[in-house]
Amino acid sequence: MTMADYKMEAAEKACQLIQANQSIGLGDGTTILYLVQLIAADKALASTLSFASSSTKTIHRLKELDLTIQSLSDLNHLDLYFDGCDQFDQELNALKSGSGIHTMEKIAASMATEFILLGDSTKYVARLSHQYPIVVEIIPAALATIQARLSGSYQAARINIRDHVNDRGNYLLELTLDPLPELKLLNTFIKMLPGVVDHSLFYHMATKAIIAGPAGIKEITPSV
């Protein structure tokens, strides 16, 4: 099987969790787009659902399929939130570093009764690694001071500023740490720096993961 086939298998398993009349949150990535496709194919179910997304690509696809979309700003609850990630570990801590929309993704995830990670089995690791940076969204006025604080606190840190601001006019800083410090402390330290909006480490947020690979489809719950 190809990686695309594994992602479709994970999406098919996720689709089975959705019930009529639910509000569904969706993140970004190929597996999520497969899930949207599968939901839309079940017209009876899809007609009862409402959707919200942190991703412009996903919203565009929902519109193409004429599915009911709500703005995250109008909601305070989602039944289920599905998203992909770059890596996740045994405790379902996840890194979502690619798209830089982690702030909106965390808002959506925090609304959900269940936050479910989807993807192929290569995403699952025993411990998160430095393969992917932690992306930090920063208010412009705080950029220099946050760079200095991070460099001073993590001597071996590699810091890169992405060459564009996001749609809120904020900078995205990539922080690579090898090895990663204790995740609980890292999560809190970065989040509490004045001027940080949020970062791409999803610490103890997901309630379940669904992965597919050569060994089949697995549902994983946090080990703690």
Coordinates of N, CA, C and O in Angstrom, one line a residue, residues 10-125:
A10 N -7.1 5.4 7.6 CA -7.3 6.1 8.9 C -8.5 7.0 8.8 O -9.3 7.1 9.8
A11 N -8.7 7.7 7.7 CA -9.9 8.5 7.5 C -11.2 7.7 7.5 O -12.2 8.1 8.1
E12 N -11.1 6.5 6.9 CA -12.3 5.6 6.9 C -12.7 5.2 8.4 O -13.9 5.2 8.7
K13 N -11.7 4.9 9.2 CA -11.9 4.5 10.5 C -12.5 5.7 11.3 O -13.4 5.6 12.1
A14 N -12.0 6.9 11.1 CA -12.4 8.1 11.8 C -13.9 8.4 11.4 O -14.7 8.8 12.3
C15 N -14.2 8.2 10.1 CA -15.6 8.5 9.7 C -16.6 7.6 10.5 O -17.7 8.1 10.7
Q16 N -16.2 6.4 10.9 CA -17.1 5.6 11.6 C -17.5 6.1 13.0 O -18.5 5.7 13.6
L17 N -16.7 7.1 13.5 CA -17.0 7.6 14.8 C -18.0 8.7 14.8 O -18.5 9.2 15.9
I18 N -18.3 9.2 13.6 CA -19.2 10.4 13.5 C -20.6 9.9 13.5 O -21.0 9.0 12.8
Q19 N -21.4 10.6 14.3 CA -22.9 10.3 14.4 C -23.7 11.5 13.9 O -23.2 12.7 13.9
A20 N -24.9 11.2 13.6 CA -25.8 12.3 13.1 C -26.0 13.4 14.1 O -25.9 13.2 15.3
N21 N -26.1 14.6 13.5 CA -26.4 15.9 14.3 C -25.2 16.4 15.1 O -25.4 17.2 16.0
Q22 N -24.0 15.9 14.8 CA -22.9 16.4 15.6 C -22.2 17.6 14.9 O -22.4 17.9 13.7
S23 N -21.5 18.3 15.7 CA -20.7 19.4 15.2 C -19.2 18.9 15.2 O -18.7 18.4 16.1
I24 N -18.6 19.1 14.0 CA -17.4 18.4 13.7 C -16.3 19.5 13.4 O -16.5 20.3 12.5
G25 N -15.2 19.5 14.1 CA -14.1 20.3 13.8 C -13.0 19.6 13.0 O -12.8 18.4 13.2
L26 N -12.4 20.3 12.1 CA -11.4 19.7 11.2 C -10.2 20.6 11.1 O -10.3 21.8 11.0
G27 N -9.0 19.9 11.2 CA -7.8 20.6 11.0 C -7.3 20.7 9.6 O -8.1 20.9 8.7
D28 N -6.0 20.4 9.4 CA -5.4 20.6 8.1 C -4.7 19.2 7.6 O -4.5 18.4 8.5
G29 N -4.5 19.1 6.4 CA -3.7 18.0 5.9 C -4.4 17.0 5.0 O -5.7 17.0 4.9
T30 N -3.7 16.1 4.4 CA -4.2 15.2 3.4 C -5.3 14.2 4.0 O -6.3 14.0 3.5
T31 N -5.0 13.7 5.2 CA -5.9 12.7 5.8 C -7.2 13.4 6.2 O -8.3 12.8 6.0
I32 N -7.2 14.7 6.6 CA -8.4 15.4 6.9 C -9.2 15.6 5.6 O -10.5 15.5 5.6
L33 N -8.6 15.9 4.5 CA -9.3 16.1 3.2 C -9.9 14.8 2.8 O -11.0 14.8 2.2
Y34 N -9.2 13.6 3.0 CA -9.9 12.3 2.8 C -11.1 12.2 3.6 O -12.1 11.6 3.1
L35 N -11.0 12.5 4.9 CA -12.2 12.4 5.8 C -13.3 13.3 5.3 O -14.5 12.8 5.3
V36 N -13.1 14.5 4.8 CA -14.1 15.3 4.3 C -14.8 14.7 3.1 O -16.0 14.6 3.0
Q37 N -14.0 14.1 2.2 CA -14.5 13.4 1.0 C -15.4 12.2 1.4 O -16.5 12.0 0.9
L38 N -15.0 11.5 2.4 CA -15.8 10.3 2.9 C -17.2 10.8 3.5 O -18.2 10.2 3.3
I39 N -17.1 11.8 4.3 CA -18.3 12.3 5.0 C -19.3 12.8 3.9 O -20.5 12.5 3.9
A40 N -18.8 13.6 2.9 CA -19.7 14.1 1.9 C -20.3 13.0 1.1 O -21.5 13.2 0.6
A41 N -19.7 11.9 0.9 CA -20.2 10.8 0.1 C -21.4 10.2 0.8 O -22.3 9.6 0.2
D42 N -21.5 10.3 2.2 CA -22.7 9.8 2.9 C -23.6 11.0 3.1 O -23.7 11.7 4.1
K43 N -24.5 11.2 2.0 CA -25.3 12.4 2.0 C -26.3 12.5 3.1 O -26.5 13.6 3.7
A44 N -26.8 11.4 3.5 CA -27.8 11.4 4.6 C -27.1 11.8 5.9 O -27.7 12.7 6.7
L45 N -26.0 11.3 6.2 CA -25.2 11.8 7.4 C -24.8 13.2 7.3 O -25.0 14.0 8.2
A46 N -24.2 13.5 6.2 CA -23.6 14.9 6.0 C -24.6 16.0 6.2 O -24.3 17.0 6.7
S47 N -25.8 15.7 5.7 CA -26.9 16.7 5.8 C -27.2 17.1 7.2 O -27.8 18.2 7.5
T48 N -26.9 16.3 8.2 CA -27.2 16.5 9.6 C -26.1 17.2 10.4 O -26.3 17.6 11.5
L49 N -24.9 17.3 9.7 CA -23.7 17.7 10.4 C -23.4 19.2 10.2 O -23.8 19.8 9.1
S50 N -22.7 19.8 11.1 CA -22.1 21.1 10.9 C -20.6 21.0 11.1 O -20.1 20.2 11.9
F51 N -19.9 21.9 10.4 CA -18.4 21.8 10.4 C -17.8 23.1 10.7 O -18.3 24.2 10.3
A52 N -16.6 23.1 11.4 CA -15.8 24.3 11.6 C -14.4 23.8 11.3 O -14.0 22.7 11.6
S53 N -13.5 24.8 10.9 CA -12.2 24.4 10.6 C -11.2 25.5 10.8 O -11.6 26.7 10.7
S54 N -10.0 25.2 11.2 CA -8.9 26.1 11.4 C -8.1 26.3 10.2 O -7.2 27.1 10.1
S55 N -8.4 25.6 9.1 CA -7.6 25.6 7.9 C -8.4 26.2 6.7 O -9.5 25.7 6.4
T56 N -7.8 27.1 6.0 CA -8.5 27.7 4.8 C -8.6 26.6 3.7 O -9.6 26.7 3.0
K57 N -7.7 25.7 3.6 CA -7.8 24.7 2.6 C -9.0 23.8 2.9 O -9.7 23.4 2.0
T58 N -9.1 23.4 4.1 CA -10.2 22.5 4.5 C -11.6 23.2 4.3 O -12.5 22.7 3.8
I59 N -11.6 24.5 4.7 CA -12.9 25.3 4.5 C -13.2 25.4 3.1 O -14.4 25.2 2.7
H60 N -12.2 25.6 2.2 CA -12.5 25.6 0.8 C -13.1 24.3 0.3 O -14.0 24.3 -0.5
R61 N -12.6 23.2 0.8 CA -13.1 21.9 0.3 C -14.5 21.7 0.9 O -15.4 21.2 0.1
L62 N -14.8 22.1 2.1 CA -16.1 22.0 2.6 C -17.1 22.8 1.8 O -18.2 22.3 1.5
K63 N -16.7 24.0 1.4 CA -17.6 24.8 0.5 C -17.8 24.1 -0.8 O -18.9 24.2 -1.3
E64 N -16.8 23.6 -1.4 CA -16.9 22.9 -2.7 C -17.9 21.8 -2.6 O -18.7 21.5 -3.6
L65 N -18.0 21.1 -1.5 CA -18.9 20.0 -1.3 C -20.2 20.4 -0.7 O -21.1 19.5 -0.4
D66 N -20.4 21.7 -0.6 CA -21.7 22.2 -0.1 C -22.1 21.7 1.3 O -23.3 21.4 1.6
L67 N -21.1 21.6 2.2 CA -21.4 21.2 3.5 C -21.6 22.4 4.4 O -21.1 23.5 4.1
T68 N -22.3 22.2 5.5 CA -22.6 23.3 6.4 C -21.4 23.7 7.3 O -20.9 22.9 8.0
I69 N -21.1 25.0 7.1 CA -19.9 25.5 7.8 C -20.3 26.6 8.8 O -21.1 27.4 8.6
Q70 N -19.6 26.5 10.0 CA -19.8 27.5 11.0 C -18.4 28.1 11.3 O -17.4 27.4 11.2
S71 N -18.4 29.4 11.7 CA -17.2 30.0 12.1 C -16.8 29.6 13.6 O -17.7 29.5 14.4
L72 N -15.5 29.4 13.8 CA -15.1 29.0 15.1 C -15.4 30.1 16.1 O -15.7 29.8 17.3
S73 N -15.4 31.4 15.7 CA -15.7 32.5 16.6 C -17.2 32.5 17.1 O -17.5 33.1 18.1
D74 N -18.0 31.7 16.4 CA -19.4 31.6 16.8 C -19.7 30.4 17.7 O -20.9 30.2 18.1
L75 N -18.7 29.6 18.0 CA -18.9 28.4 18.7 C -18.2 28.4 20.1 O -17.2 29.1 20.3
N76 N -18.8 27.5 21.0 CA -18.0 27.3 22.2 C -17.9 25.8 22.5 O -17.4 25.4 23.5
H77 N -18.4 25.0 21.5 CA -18.3 23.5 21.7 C -18.3 22.8 20.4 O -19.0 23.2 19.4
L78 N -17.5 21.8 20.3 CA -17.5 20.8 19.1 C -17.6 19.4 19.7 O -17.1 19.1 20.8
D79 N -18.4 18.6 19.0 CA -18.4 17.2 19.5 C -17.1 16.4 19.3 O -16.6 15.7 20.1
L80 N -16.6 16.6 18.0 CA -15.3 15.9 17.7 C -14.5 16.9 16.9 O -14.9 17.7 16.1
Y81 N -13.1 16.8 17.2 CA -12.2 17.6 16.4 C -11.1 16.6 15.9 O -10.5 15.9 16.6
F82 N -11.0 16.6 14.5 CA -10.0 15.7 13.9 C -8.9 16.5 13.3 O -9.1 17.6 12.7
D83 N -7.6 16.1 13.5 CA -6.5 16.8 12.9 C -5.3 15.9 12.7 O -5.3 14.8 13.3
G84 N -4.5 16.2 11.7 CA -3.2 15.5 11.5 C -2.1 16.1 12.4 O -2.3 17.1 13.1
C85 N -0.9 15.6 12.2 CA 0.2 16.1 12.9 C 1.5 15.7 12.3 O 1.5 14.8 11.4
D86 N 2.6 16.2 12.7 CA 3.9 15.8 12.2 C 4.4 14.5 13.0 O 5.0 13.6 12.4
Q87 N 4.2 14.6 14.3 CA 4.6 13.5 15.2 C 3.7 13.5 16.4 O 3.2 14.5 16.8
F88 N 3.5 12.3 16.9 CA 2.9 12.2 18.3 C 3.5 11.0 19.0 O 4.0 10.1 18.5
D89 N 3.4 11.2 20.4 CA 4.1 10.1 21.2 C 3.1 9.3 22.0 O 1.8 9.4 21.7
Q90 N 3.6 8.5 22.9 CA 2.7 7.5 23.6 C 1.6 8.2 24.5 O 0.6 7.6 24.8
E91 N 1.9 9.4 24.9 CA 1.0 10.2 25.7 C 0.1 11.1 24.8 O -0.7 11.8 25.3
L92 N 0.2 10.9 23.5 CA -0.5 11.7 22.5 C -0.1 13.2 22.5 O -0.9 14.0 22.1
N93 N 1.0 13.5 23.0 CA 1.6 14.8 22.8 C 2.0 14.9 21.3 O 2.5 13.9 20.8
A94 N 1.7 16.0 20.7 CA 1.9 16.1 19.2 C 2.6 17.4 18.9 O 2.5 18.4 19.5
L95 N 3.4 17.3 17.8 CA 4.0 18.5 17.1 C 3.3 18.7 15.8 O 3.1 17.8 15.0
K96 N 2.8 20.0 15.6 CA 2.1 20.4 14.4 C 2.9 21.6 13.9 O 2.5 22.7 14.2
S97 N 3.9 21.4 13.1 CA 4.8 22.5 12.8 C 4.7 23.0 11.4 O 5.2 24.1 11.1
G98 N 4.1 22.3 10.5 CA 4.2 22.7 9.1 C 3.4 23.9 8.7 O 4.0 24.9 8.2
S99 N 2.1 23.9 9.0 CA 1.3 25.0 8.4 C 1.3 26.3 9.2 O 1.0 27.4 8.7
G100 N 1.7 26.2 10.4 CA 1.8 27.4 11.2 C 0.4 28.0 11.7 O 0.3 29.1 12.1
I101 N -0.6 27.1 11.7 CA -1.9 27.6 12.1 C -2.3 26.9 13.4 O -3.5 26.8 13.8
H102 N -1.3 26.6 14.2 CA -1.5 25.9 15.5 C -2.4 26.6 16.5 O -3.1 26.0 17.3
T103 N -2.3 28.0 16.5 CA -3.1 28.7 17.4 C -4.6 28.4 17.2 O -5.4 28.1 18.1
M104 N -5.0 28.5 15.9 CA -6.4 28.2 15.6 C -6.8 26.8 15.8 O -7.9 26.4 16.3
E105 N -5.8 25.9 15.5 CA -6.1 24.5 15.8 C -6.3 24.2 17.3 O -7.1 23.4 17.6
K106 N -5.5 24.8 18.1 CA -5.6 24.6 19.5 C -7.0 25.1 20.0 O -7.6 24.6 20.9
I107 N -7.4 26.3 19.5 CA -8.7 26.8 19.9 C -9.8 25.8 19.6 O -10.7 25.5 20.4
A108 N -9.7 25.3 18.3 CA -10.8 24.3 17.9 C -10.7 23.0 18.8 O -11.7 22.5 19.3
A109 N -9.4 22.5 19.0 CA -9.3 21.3 19.8 C -9.8 21.5 21.2 O -10.3 20.5 21.8
S110 N -9.6 22.7 21.8 CA -10.0 22.9 23.2 C -11.5 22.9 23.3 O -12.0 22.8 24.4
M111 N -12.2 23.1 22.2 CA -13.7 23.2 22.3 C -14.3 21.8 22.2 O -15.5 21.6 22.6
A112 N -13.5 20.8 21.8 CA -14.1 19.5 21.5 C -14.2 18.5 22.7 O -13.3 18.5 23.5
T113 N -15.2 17.7 22.7 CA -15.4 16.7 23.6 C -14.3 15.6 23.4 O -13.7 15.1 24.4
E114 N -14.0 15.3 22.1 CA -12.9 14.5 21.8 C -12.0 15.1 20.7 O -12.5 15.6 19.7
F115 N -10.7 15.1 20.9 CA -9.7 15.5 19.9 C -9.0 14.3 19.4 O -8.3 13.7 20.2
I116 N -9.1 14.0 18.1 CA -8.6 12.8 17.6 C -7.6 13.1 16.5 O -7.9 13.7 15.5
L117 N -6.4 12.5 16.7 CA -5.3 12.7 15.7 C -5.4 11.6 14.7 O -5.8 10.4 15.0
L118 N -5.2 11.9 13.4 CA -5.3 11.0 12.3 C -4.0 11.0 11.5 O -3.3 12.0 11.4
G119 N -3.7 9.8 10.9 CA -2.5 9.8 10.0 C -2.0 8.4 9.8 O -2.6 7.4 10.2
D120 N -0.9 8.3 9.1 CA -0.3 7.0 8.8 C 0.6 6.7 10.0 O 1.0 7.6 10.9
S121 N 1.1 5.4 10.1 CA 1.8 5.0 11.3 C 3.2 5.6 11.5 O 3.7 5.5 12.6
T122 N 3.7 6.2 10.5 CA 5.0 6.9 10.6 C 5.0 8.0 11.6 O 6.0 8.5 12.1
K123 N 3.8 8.5 11.9 CA 3.6 9.7 12.8 C 3.9 9.3 14.2 O 4.1 10.2 15.1
Y124 N 3.7 8.1 14.5 CA 3.8 7.6 15.9 C 5.2 7.2 16.4 O 5.8 6.4 15.8
V125 N 5.6 7.9 17.4 CA 7.0 7.7 17.9 C 6.9 7.5 19.4 O 6.0 7.9 20.1

